[in-house]
PDB file of C-alpha atoms in Angstrom:
ATOM      1  CA  MET A 288     -11.403 -18.343  -4.641  1.00  0.00           C
ATOM      2  CA  LYS A 289     -13.319 -17.110  -1.636  1.00  0.00           C
ATOM      3  CA  LEU A 290     -13.198 -13.360  -1.366  1.00  0.00           C
ATOM      4  CA  GLU A 291     -12.513 -13.585   2.367  1.00  0.00           C
ATOM      5  CA  ILE A 292      -9.237 -15.363   1.576  1.00  0.00           C
ATOM      6  CA  LEU A 293      -8.256 -12.547  -0.774  1.00  0.00           C
ATOM      7  CA  LEU A 294      -9.123  -9.941   1.849  1.00  0.00           C
ATOM      8  CA  THR A 295      -6.972 -11.830   4.346  1.00  0.00           C
ATOM      9  CA  LEU A 296      -4.098 -11.841   1.843  1.00  0.00           C
ATOM     10  CA  GLY A 297      -4.698  -8.133   1.300  1.00  0.00           C
ATOM     11  CA  GLY A 298      -4.552  -7.522   5.040  1.00  0.00           C
ATOM     12  CA  ILE A 299      -1.242  -9.379   5.289  1.00  0.00           C
ATOM     13  CA  PHE A 300       0.014  -7.421   2.258  1.00  0.00           C
ATOM     14  CA  HIS A 301      -0.752  -4.148   4.046  1.00  0.00           C
ATOM     15  CA  ILE A 302       0.886  -5.267   7.290  1.00  0.00           C
ATOM     16  CA  ALA A 303       4.014  -6.134   5.287  1.00  0.00           C
ATOM     17  CA  PHE A 304       4.039  -2.650   3.745  1.00  0.00           C
ATOM     18  CA  ALA A 305       3.578  -1.047   7.163  1.00  0.00           C
ATOM     19  CA  VAL A 306       6.575  -2.992   8.475  1.00  0.00           C
ATOM     20  CA  PHE A 307       8.585  -2.081   5.363  1.00  0.00           C
ATOM     21  CA  HIS A 308       7.854   1.605   5.936  1.00  0.00           C
ATOM     22  CA  LEU A 309       8.765   1.291   9.617  1.00  0.00           C
ATOM     23  CA  LEU A 310      12.171   0.067   8.467  1.00  0.00           C
ATOM     24  CA  PHE A 311      12.814   3.078   6.204  1.00  0.00           C
ATOM     25  CA  TRP A 312      14.946   4.806   8.847  1.00  0.00           C
ATOM     26  CA  LYS A 313      17.346   1.870   8.887  1.00  0.00           C
ATOM     27  CA  LEU A 314      17.076   0.644   5.268  1.00  0.00           C
ATOM     28  CA  PHE A 315      17.662   4.041   3.705  1.00  0.00           C
ATOM     29  CA  GLN A 316      19.866   5.573   6.435  1.00  0.00           C
ATOM     30  CA  TRP A 317      17.243   8.242   6.973  1.00  0.00           C
ATOM     31  CA  GLU A 318      18.989   9.763   9.966  1.00  0.00           C
ATOM     32  CA  SER A 319      21.940  10.827   7.828  1.00  0.00           C
ATOM     33  CA  GLN A 320      20.149  11.164   4.488  1.00  0.00           C
ATOM     34  CA  LEU A 321      17.249  13.272   5.721  1.00  0.00           C
ATOM     35  CA  ALA A 322      19.654  15.526   7.641  1.00  0.00           C
ATOM     36  CA  LYS A 323      20.803  16.813   4.226  1.00  0.00           C
ATOM     37  CA  LEU A 324      17.329  18.137   3.469  1.00  0.00           C
ATOM     38  CA  HIS A 325      15.778  21.444   4.435  1.00  0.00           C
ATOM     39  CA  PRO A 326      13.915  20.949   7.744  1.00  0.00           C
ATOM     40  CA  VAL A 327      10.554  21.417   6.002  1.00  0.00           C
ATOM     41  CA  ASN A 328      11.346  18.712   3.429  1.00  0.00           C
ATOM     42  CA  LYS A 329      12.695  16.415   6.138  1.00  0.00           C
ATOM     43  CA  GLY A 330       9.540  16.921   8.179  1.00  0.00           C
ATOM     44  CA  ALA A 331       7.352  16.299   5.146  1.00  0.00           C
ATOM     45  CA  MET A 332       9.138  13.009   4.369  1.00  0.00           C
ATOM     46  CA  VAL A 333       8.818  11.750   7.936  1.00  0.00           C
ATOM     47  CA  ALA A 334       5.197  12.902   8.257  1.00  0.00           C
ATOM     48  CA  MET A 335       4.184  11.298   4.954  1.00  0.00           C
ATOM     49  CA  ASN A 336       5.859   8.035   5.911  1.00  0.00           C
ATOM     50  CA  ILE A 337       4.119   7.941   9.304  1.00  0.00           C
ATOM     51  CA  VAL A 338       0.753   8.679   7.680  1.00  0.00           C
ATOM     52  CA  LEU A 339       1.371   5.944   5.091  1.00  0.00           C
ATOM     53  CA  ILE A 340       2.088   3.468   7.886  1.00  0.00           C
ATOM     54  CA  ALA A 341      -1.222   4.444   9.507  1.00  0.00           C
ATOM     55  CA  ILE A 342      -3.060   4.050   6.186  1.00  0.00           C
ATOM     56  CA  PHE A 343      -1.525   0.615   5.590  1.00  0.00           C
ATOM     57  CA  LEU A 344      -2.560  -0.451   9.091  1.00  0.00           C
ATOM     58  CA  LEU A 345      -6.071   0.923   8.510  1.00  0.00           C
ATOM     59  CA  PHE A 346      -6.330  -1.051   5.252  1.00  0.00           C
ATOM     60  CA  ALA A 347      -5.094  -4.147   7.102  1.00  0.00           C
ATOM     61  CA  ILE A 348      -7.638  -3.693   9.905  1.00  0.00           C
ATOM     62  CA  LEU A 349     -10.456  -3.227   7.400  1.00  0.00           C
ATOM     63  CA  SER A 350      -9.338  -6.206   5.306  1.00  0.00           C
ATOM     64  CA  LEU A 351      -8.879  -8.554   8.260  1.00  0.00           C
ATOM     65  CA  GLY A 352     -11.508  -7.394  10.713  1.00  0.00           C
ATOM     66  CA  PHE A 353     -14.384  -6.085   8.608  1.00  0.00           C
ATOM     67  CA  GLN A 354     -14.670  -8.592   5.794  1.00  0.00           C
ATOM     68  CA  LYS A 355     -18.462  -8.979   5.929  1.00  0.00           C
ATOM     69  CA  ALA A 356     -18.957  -5.214   5.906  1.00  0.00           C
ATOM     70  CA  LEU A 357     -16.545  -4.783   2.991  1.00  0.00           C
ATOM     71  CA  LEU A 358     -18.170  -7.546   0.961  1.00  0.00           C
ATOM     72  CA  ASN A 359     -21.811  -6.728   1.710  1.00  0.00           C
ATOM     73  CA  SER A 360     -22.193  -2.957   1.567  1.00  0.00           C
ATOM     74  CA  ASN A 361     -21.894  -0.129  -0.901  1.00  0.00           C
ATOM     75  CA  LEU A 362     -19.375   1.587   1.368  1.00  0.00           C
ATOM     76  CA  GLY A 363     -17.326  -1.623   1.474  1.00  0.00           C
ATOM     77  CA  TYR A 364     -17.343  -1.769  -2.312  1.00  0.00           C
ATOM     78  CA  VAL A 365     -16.185   1.854  -2.542  1.00  0.00           C
ATOM     79  CA  LEU A 366     -13.359   1.145  -0.080  1.00  0.00           C
ATOM     80  CA  ILE A 367     -12.267  -1.949  -2.018  1.00  0.00           C
ATOM     81  CA  VAL A 368     -12.238  -0.027  -5.314  1.00  0.00           C
ATOM     82  CA  SER A 369     -10.374   2.843  -3.626  1.00  0.00           C
ATOM     83  CA  ILE A 370      -7.664   0.514  -2.323  1.00  0.00           C
ATOM     84  CA  ALA A 371      -7.310  -1.032  -5.794  1.00  0.00           C
ATOM     85  CA  VAL A 372      -6.980   2.408  -7.408  1.00  0.00           C
ATOM     86  CA  ILE A 373      -4.454   3.610  -4.821  1.00  0.00           C
ATOM     87  CA  TRP A 374      -2.200   0.596  -5.502  1.00  0.00           C
ATOM     88  CA  LEU A 375      -2.623   0.988  -9.271  1.00  0.00           C
ATOM     89  CA  LEU A 376      -1.624   4.654  -8.974  1.00  0.00           C
ATOM     90  CA  ARG A 377       1.410   3.606  -6.908  1.00  0.00           C
ATOM     91  CA  SER A 378       2.354   1.136  -9.643  1.00  0.00           C
ATOM     92  CA  ILE A 379       2.041   3.766 -12.362  1.00  0.00           C
ATOM     93  CA  ILE A 380       4.148   6.383 -10.568  1.00  0.00           C
ATOM     94  CA  GLN A 381       6.871   3.795  -9.947  1.00  0.00           C
ATOM     95  CA  ILE A 382       7.928   4.100 -13.589  1.00  0.00           C
ATOM     96  CA  PRO A 383       8.699   7.841 -13.857  1.00  0.00           C
ATOM     97  CA  LEU A 384       9.897   8.221 -10.261  1.00  0.00           C
ATOM     98  CA  PHE A 385      12.179   5.191  -9.997  1.00  0.00           C
ATOM     99  CA  THR A 386      12.340   3.724 -13.552  1.00  0.00           C
ATOM    100  CA  LEU A 387      12.228  -0.012 -14.072  1.00  0.00           C
ATOM    101  CA  LYS A 388      15.939  -0.457 -14.753  1.00  0.00           C
ATOM    102  CA  ALA A 389      16.898  -1.880 -11.365  1.00  0.00           C
ATOM    103  CA  ASN A 390      15.644  -5.335 -10.417  1.00  0.00           C
ATOM    104  CA  ALA A 391      14.421  -4.013  -7.065  1.00  0.00           C
ATOM    105  CA  SER A 392      12.290  -1.444  -8.894  1.00  0.00           C
ATOM    106  CA  LYS A 393      10.795  -4.157 -11.110  1.00  0.00           C
ATOM    107  CA  VAL A 394       9.994  -6.294  -8.072  1.00  0.00           C
ATOM    108  CA  PHE A 395       8.386  -3.329  -6.335  1.00  0.00           C
ATOM    109  CA  PHE A 396       6.362  -2.508  -9.469  1.00  0.00           C
ATOM    110  CA  ILE A 397       5.072  -6.085  -9.670  1.00  0.00           C
ATOM    111  CA  THR A 398       4.361  -6.141  -5.932  1.00  0.00           C
ATOM    112  CA  THR A 399       2.239  -3.000  -6.116  1.00  0.00           C
ATOM    113  CA  LEU A 400       0.396  -4.423  -9.135  1.00  0.00           C
ATOM    114  CA  ILE A 401      -0.367  -7.517  -7.058  1.00  0.00           C
ATOM    115  CA  GLY A 402      -1.828  -5.287  -4.351  1.00  0.00           C
ATOM    116  CA  SER A 403      -4.021  -3.581  -6.919  1.00  0.00           C
ATOM    117  CA  GLY A 404      -4.922  -6.917  -8.479  1.00  0.00           C
ATOM    118  CA  ILE A 405      -6.145  -8.419  -5.208  1.00  0.00           C
ATOM    119  CA  TYR A 406      -8.617  -5.614  -4.616  1.00  0.00           C
ATOM    120  CA  THR A 407      -9.533  -5.210  -8.305  1.00  0.00           C
ATOM    121  CA  TYR A 408     -10.490  -8.884  -8.446  1.00  0.00           C
ATOM    122  CA  ILE A 409     -12.596  -8.556  -5.294  1.00  0.00           C
ATOM    123  CA  ALA A 410     -14.367  -5.484  -6.728  1.00  0.00           C
ATOM    124  CA  TRP A 411     -14.959  -7.273 -10.041  1.00  0.00           C
ATOM    125  CA  ALA A 412     -16.331 -10.356  -8.258  1.00  0.00           C
ATOM    126  CA  LEU A 413     -18.753  -8.221  -6.242  1.00  0.00           C
ATOM    127  CA  LYS A 414     -20.305  -6.642  -9.340  1.00  0.00           C
TER     128      LYS A 414
END
């Protein structure tokens, strides 16, 4: 498979995660749920979510708009490996933080492994 196709899929993957995180306020009733937290914890949750959205959009922009640079430079290789590791880490922490008992948790675990797999394959193919 052409690596550009995988980078395009990775870009779409990251856009989907950005949209998912934008929906957190509605999906998880954040207005009422976060109101129960100490203001510092509430602020931290909101700030981390906003930063994650920005990171997902950055990964999407890199994956969709800078494919040649990612595939043909040492810096691109480091970024690809970094994205793969970040998604693998997210997969690993899914287990202790959310368990794999619920079907939604299993789906999310597999989804994050797919994200890692896309970029791991690209990194492997480049070396």
